[in-house]
Amino acid sequence: MTAHSASTSLVLDALLKRSSTDALVGPVPQGDVLYRILSAGLRAPDHGKLRPWRYVVISGEAREALAQEVHAAIERQEPDLPAAKKEKRVGRFRSMPMIIGLGMHLHPDHKIPLEEQHMSVAAGAMNVLNALSLEGFGGVWVSGPFCEDREFLQHLGLETPHRLAGFLFVGTPQHPDHVTRRPDIEDYMAIWQGAGSASFAADRSKN
Ligand SMILES: Cc1cc2nc3c(=O)[nH]c(=O)nc-3n(C[C@H](O)[C@H](O)[C@H](O)COP(=O)(O)O)c2cc1C
């Protein structure tokens, strides 16, 4: 095994071990480390070089202001939701060590379809989650109907037609050795050998 392939498999091992978690504490990535992690997002495939990624970083005292914005959005959208449910959704924005909004800077009338622009943002978010994990941090991608609230988005710097793909909760995992059970790749791939030859074990009934 060459030196290069040895180090490559170490990185791949780390990617295969990554899992999402919201059991997060400090410290959070800061300074150059944060810049490097978010720069990984800007390495995502990007048809037409539209650069749709926008990262809104929220930490420290700004978390309380964000929580209030989330609460206001939920009040506008679902005023009849029980108070306990509202507080459950909002409380996480107060307690997570860091939150990163996944802004989508979109070009609706561009020849590159909107769906491809969304996918580039999603690919960037995955790179950020992987980079966090590789640097010893952790996170989870969350969303909710409030991510569609126009006033909320405007307060995050996302004017129409820009949107929000959700948030990453970010911090240091409380249980770094937690192992998540994963599906088996053999159920999710097919070697194509001509029309009609591809089928997936994941789609067959398992009796
Ligand atoms: C666009 C998007 C939105 C998501 N929103 C939520 C959410 O609101 N709440 C939640 O518990 N998980 C949500 N998830 C799932 C988690 O981010 C995560 O994928 C899941 O917990 C499985 O963890 P894993 O990444 O270790 O497989 C979302 C995932 C995506 C891609």
CSV table of C-alpha atoms and ligand atoms in Angstrom, one decimal:
chain,number,residue,atom,x,y,z
A,1,MET,CA,0.0,0.0,0.0
A,2,THR,CA,1.4,3.4,-0.9
A,3,ALA,CA,1.7,6.3,1.6
A,4,HIS,CA,-1.1,8.0,-0.4
A,5,SER,CA,-3.5,5.1,-0.4
A,6,ALA,CA,-2.9,4.5,3.4
A,7,SER,CA,-3.8,8.1,4.2
A,8,THR,CA,-6.8,8.0,1.8
A,9,SER,CA,-8.3,5.0,3.6
A,10,LEU,CA,-7.9,6.7,6.9
A,11,VAL,CA,-10.0,9.6,5.6
A,12,LEU,CA,-12.5,7.2,4.1
A,13,ASP,CA,-12.7,5.3,7.4
A,14,ALA,CA,-13.5,8.6,9.1
A,15,LEU,CA,-16.2,9.4,6.5
A,16,LEU,CA,-17.8,5.9,7.0
A,17,LYS,CA,-17.9,6.5,10.8
A,18,ARG,CA,-19.6,9.9,10.7
A,19,SER,CA,-23.0,10.2,12.1
A,20,SER,CA,-25.4,13.0,13.0
A,21,THR,CA,-26.0,14.0,16.6
A,22,ASP,CA,-27.7,16.7,18.5
A,23,ALA,CA,-26.0,15.7,21.8
A,24,LEU,CA,-23.6,18.6,21.4
A,25,VAL,CA,-21.5,20.6,23.8
A,26,GLY,CA,-18.7,23.2,23.4
A,27,PRO,CA,-16.2,23.9,22.1
A,28,VAL,CA,-17.4,25.0,18.7
A,29,PRO,CA,-15.2,25.6,15.6
A,30,GLN,CA,-13.8,29.1,15.5
A,31,GLY,CA,-11.5,31.3,13.5
A,32,ASP,CA,-9.4,29.5,10.8
A,33,VAL,CA,-10.8,26.1,11.7
A,34,LEU,CA,-14.4,27.4,11.1
A,35,TYR,CA,-13.3,29.0,7.8
A,36,ARG,CA,-11.6,25.8,6.7
A,37,ILE,CA,-14.7,23.7,7.6
A,38,LEU,CA,-17.1,26.1,5.7
A,39,SER,CA,-14.6,26.3,2.8
A,40,ALA,CA,-15.3,22.5,2.3
A,41,GLY,CA,-18.9,23.5,1.6
A,42,LEU,CA,-17.7,25.7,-1.3
A,43,ARG,CA,-16.0,22.6,-2.9
A,44,ALA,CA,-19.4,21.2,-3.8
A,45,PRO,CA,-20.3,20.5,-7.4
A,46,ASP,CA,-21.9,23.7,-8.8
A,47,HIS,CA,-23.4,23.6,-12.3
A,48,GLY,CA,-22.9,27.0,-14.0
A,49,LYS,CA,-20.7,28.4,-11.2
A,50,LEU,CA,-23.7,30.0,-9.6
A,51,ARG,CA,-22.2,29.7,-6.1
A,52,PRO,CA,-25.5,29.3,-4.3
A,53,TRP,CA,-24.1,28.5,-0.8
A,54,ARG,CA,-24.6,31.1,2.0
A,55,TYR,CA,-23.7,30.2,5.6
A,56,VAL,CA,-25.3,32.1,8.4
A,57,VAL,CA,-23.2,31.5,11.6
A,58,ILE,CA,-25.0,32.0,14.9
A,59,SER,CA,-23.3,31.4,18.3
A,60,GLY,CA,-23.1,32.9,21.8
A,61,GLU,CA,-25.7,35.5,22.7
A,62,ALA,CA,-27.1,35.7,19.1
A,63,ARG,CA,-28.7,32.2,19.8
A,64,GLU,CA,-31.3,33.8,22.0
A,65,ALA,CA,-32.2,36.3,19.3
A,66,LEU,CA,-32.4,33.4,16.7
A,67,ALA,CA,-34.7,31.4,19.1
A,68,GLN,CA,-37.0,34.4,19.3
A,69,GLU,CA,-37.1,34.7,15.5
A,70,VAL,CA,-37.9,31.0,15.3
A,71,HIS,CA,-40.6,31.5,17.9
A,72,ALA,CA,-42.1,34.4,16.0
A,73,ALA,CA,-42.1,32.4,12.7
A,74,ILE,CA,-43.9,29.5,14.4
A,75,GLU,CA,-46.5,31.9,15.9
A,76,ARG,CA,-47.2,33.3,12.4
A,77,GLN,CA,-47.4,29.8,10.8
A,78,GLU,CA,-49.0,27.6,13.5
A,79,PRO,CA,-50.5,29.9,16.1
A,80,ASP,CA,-52.7,27.0,17.5
A,81,LEU,CA,-49.7,24.7,18.2
A,82,PRO,CA,-49.6,23.8,21.9
A,83,ALA,CA,-47.2,26.0,23.8
A,84,ALA,CA,-45.1,23.0,24.9
A,85,LYS,CA,-44.6,21.9,21.3
A,86,LYS,CA,-43.6,25.5,20.3
A,87,GLU,CA,-41.1,25.6,23.2
A,88,LYS,CA,-39.6,22.2,22.2
A,89,ARG,CA,-38.9,23.4,18.7
A,90,VAL,CA,-37.5,26.8,19.8
A,91,GLY,CA,-35.5,25.6,22.8
A,92,ARG,CA,-33.0,23.8,20.7
A,93,PHE,CA,-32.0,27.1,19.0
A,94,ARG,CA,-31.2,28.4,22.5
A,95,SER,CA,-29.2,25.4,23.8
A,96,MET,CA,-27.2,24.2,20.8
A,97,PRO,CA,-23.6,25.4,21.0
A,98,MET,CA,-23.6,26.8,17.4
A,99,ILE,CA,-26.1,27.0,14.6
A,100,ILE,CA,-25.4,27.4,10.9
A,101,GLY,CA,-28.2,28.5,8.6
A,102,LEU,CA,-27.9,26.9,5.1
A,103,GLY,CA,-28.9,29.8,2.9
A,104,MET,CA,-29.7,29.1,-0.8
A,105,HIS,CA,-28.9,32.0,-3.1
A,106,LEU,CA,-31.1,31.0,-6.0
A,107,HIS,CA,-31.5,32.1,-9.6
A,108,PRO,CA,-35.1,31.0,-10.5
A,109,ASP,CA,-34.9,32.2,-14.2
A,110,HIS,CA,-31.5,30.7,-14.9
A,111,LYS,CA,-30.9,28.0,-17.5
A,112,ILE,CA,-29.5,25.8,-14.7
A,113,PRO,CA,-32.7,24.3,-13.1
A,114,LEU,CA,-33.5,25.3,-9.5
A,115,GLU,CA,-33.4,21.7,-8.5
A,116,GLU,CA,-29.7,21.6,-9.4
A,117,GLN,CA,-29.1,24.8,-7.5
A,118,HIS,CA,-30.7,23.1,-4.4
A,119,MET,CA,-28.6,20.0,-4.9
A,120,SER,CA,-25.4,22.0,-4.9
A,121,VAL,CA,-26.4,23.6,-1.5
A,122,ALA,CA,-27.2,20.1,-0.2
A,123,ALA,CA,-23.8,18.8,-1.4
A,124,GLY,CA,-22.1,21.7,0.3
A,125,ALA,CA,-23.9,21.0,3.5
A,126,MET,CA,-22.8,17.4,3.4
A,127,ASN,CA,-19.2,18.5,2.9
A,128,VAL,CA,-19.5,20.8,5.9
A,129,LEU,CA,-20.9,17.9,8.0
A,130,ASN,CA,-18.0,15.7,6.9
A,131,ALA,CA,-15.4,18.4,7.6
A,132,LEU,CA,-16.9,19.0,11.1
A,133,SER,CA,-16.5,15.3,11.8
A,134,LEU,CA,-13.0,15.1,10.4
A,135,GLU,CA,-12.0,18.0,12.7
A,136,GLY,CA,-13.4,16.3,15.8
A,137,PHE,CA,-16.7,18.3,15.9
A,138,GLY,CA,-20.2,17.0,15.1
A,139,GLY,CA,-23.6,18.2,14.0
A,140,VAL,CA,-27.0,17.5,12.6
A,141,TRP,CA,-29.1,19.0,9.7
A,142,VAL,CA,-32.5,20.1,10.9
A,143,SER,CA,-35.4,21.8,9.3
A,144,GLY,CA,-39.0,22.7,9.9
A,145,PRO,CA,-41.9,24.7,8.4
A,146,PHE,CA,-40.4,27.9,9.9
A,147,CYS,CA,-37.6,27.6,7.3
A,148,GLU,CA,-40.2,28.8,4.7
A,149,ASP,CA,-41.3,31.8,6.6
A,150,ARG,CA,-40.5,34.9,4.5
A,151,GLU,CA,-40.0,37.3,7.3
A,152,PHE,CA,-37.8,34.9,9.2
A,153,LEU,CA,-35.7,34.4,6.1
A,154,GLN,CA,-35.4,38.2,5.5
A,155,HIS,CA,-34.1,38.6,9.1
A,156,LEU,CA,-31.4,36.0,8.3
A,157,GLY,CA,-30.3,38.0,5.2
A,158,LEU,CA,-32.2,35.8,2.7
A,159,GLU,CA,-34.3,38.1,0.5
A,160,THR,CA,-36.7,36.7,-2.1
A,161,PRO,CA,-36.0,34.5,-4.1
A,162,HIS,CA,-33.4,33.1,-1.8
A,163,ARG,CA,-34.4,30.3,0.6
A,164,LEU,CA,-33.2,28.3,3.5
A,165,ALA,CA,-32.3,24.6,3.3
A,166,GLY,CA,-32.4,24.2,7.1
A,167,PHE,CA,-29.9,24.6,9.9
A,168,LEU,CA,-26.8,22.7,11.0
A,169,PHE,CA,-26.6,22.3,14.8
A,170,VAL,CA,-22.9,22.3,15.5
A,171,GLY,CA,-20.6,21.5,18.5
A,172,THR,CA,-18.5,18.8,20.1
A,173,PRO,CA,-20.3,15.4,20.3
A,174,GLN,CA,-21.0,14.2,23.8
A,175,HIS,CA,-20.8,10.6,22.7
A,176,PRO,CA,-18.0,10.6,20.0
A,177,ASP,CA,-17.8,6.8,19.9
A,178,HIS,CA,-21.5,6.3,19.2
A,179,VAL,CA,-22.0,3.9,16.3
A,180,THR,CA,-25.1,4.3,14.1
A,181,ARG,CA,-26.3,1.1,12.4
A,182,ARG,CA,-26.1,1.6,8.6
A,183,PRO,CA,-27.8,-0.1,5.7
A,184,ASP,CA,-25.7,-2.6,3.6
A,185,ILE,CA,-24.4,-1.2,0.3
A,186,GLU,CA,-25.2,-4.4,-1.5
A,187,ASP,CA,-28.9,-3.6,-1.1
A,188,TYR,CA,-28.5,-0.1,-2.6
A,189,MET,CA,-26.3,-0.7,-5.7
A,190,ALA,CA,-26.7,-2.5,-9.0
A,191,ILE,CA,-24.2,-3.3,-11.8
A,192,TRP,CA,-25.9,-2.2,-14.9
A,193,GLN,CA,-25.4,-4.5,-17.9
A,194,GLY,CA,-28.1,-3.1,-20.3
A,195,ALA,CA,-31.7,-2.1,-20.3
A,196,GLY,CA,-33.8,-3.5,-17.5
A,197,SER,CA,-30.8,-5.2,-15.7
A,198,ALA,CA,-30.8,-2.8,-12.7
A,199,SER,CA,-32.8,-3.7,-9.7
A,200,PHE,CA,-32.1,-3.1,-6.0
A,201,ALA,CA,-32.4,-5.6,-3.1
A,202,ALA,CA,-33.6,-2.7,-1.0
A,203,ASP,CA,-36.7,-2.5,-3.1
A,204,ARG,CA,-37.5,-6.3,-3.0
A,205,SER,CA,-39.8,-7.6,-0.3
A,206,LYS,CA,-37.8,-9.3,2.5
A,207,ASN,CA,-39.8,-12.3,3.7
B,1,LIG,C1,-32.9,18.5,4.4
B,1,LIG,C2,-32.9,17.7,5.7
B,1,LIG,C3,-33.7,18.1,6.8
B,1,LIG,C4,-33.7,17.4,8.0
B,1,LIG,N1,-34.5,17.8,9.0
B,1,LIG,C5,-34.4,17.1,10.2
B,1,LIG,C6,-35.2,17.6,11.3
B,1,LIG,O1,-35.8,18.6,11.3
B,1,LIG,N2,-35.1,16.8,12.4
B,1,LIG,C7,-34.4,15.7,12.5
B,1,LIG,O2,-34.4,15.0,13.6
B,1,LIG,N3,-33.7,15.2,11.5
B,1,LIG,C8,-33.7,15.9,10.3
B,1,LIG,N4,-33.0,15.5,9.2
B,1,LIG,C9,-32.2,14.2,9.4
B,1,LIG,C10,-30.9,14.3,10.1
B,1,LIG,O3,-30.2,15.4,9.6
B,1,LIG,C11,-30.0,13.1,10.0
B,1,LIG,O4,-29.8,12.8,8.6
B,1,LIG,C12,-30.6,11.9,10.6
B,1,LIG,O5,-30.7,12.1,12.0
B,1,LIG,C13,-29.8,10.6,10.4
B,1,LIG,O6,-28.5,10.8,10.8
B,1,LIG,P1,-27.2,10.4,10.0
B,1,LIG,O7,-26.7,11.6,9.3
B,1,LIG,O8,-26.2,9.9,11.0
B,1,LIG,O9,-27.6,9.3,9.1
B,1,LIG,C14,-32.9,16.2,8.1
B,1,LIG,C15,-32.1,15.8,7.0
B,1,LIG,C16,-32.1,16.5,5.8
B,1,LIG,C17,-31.2,16.1,4.7
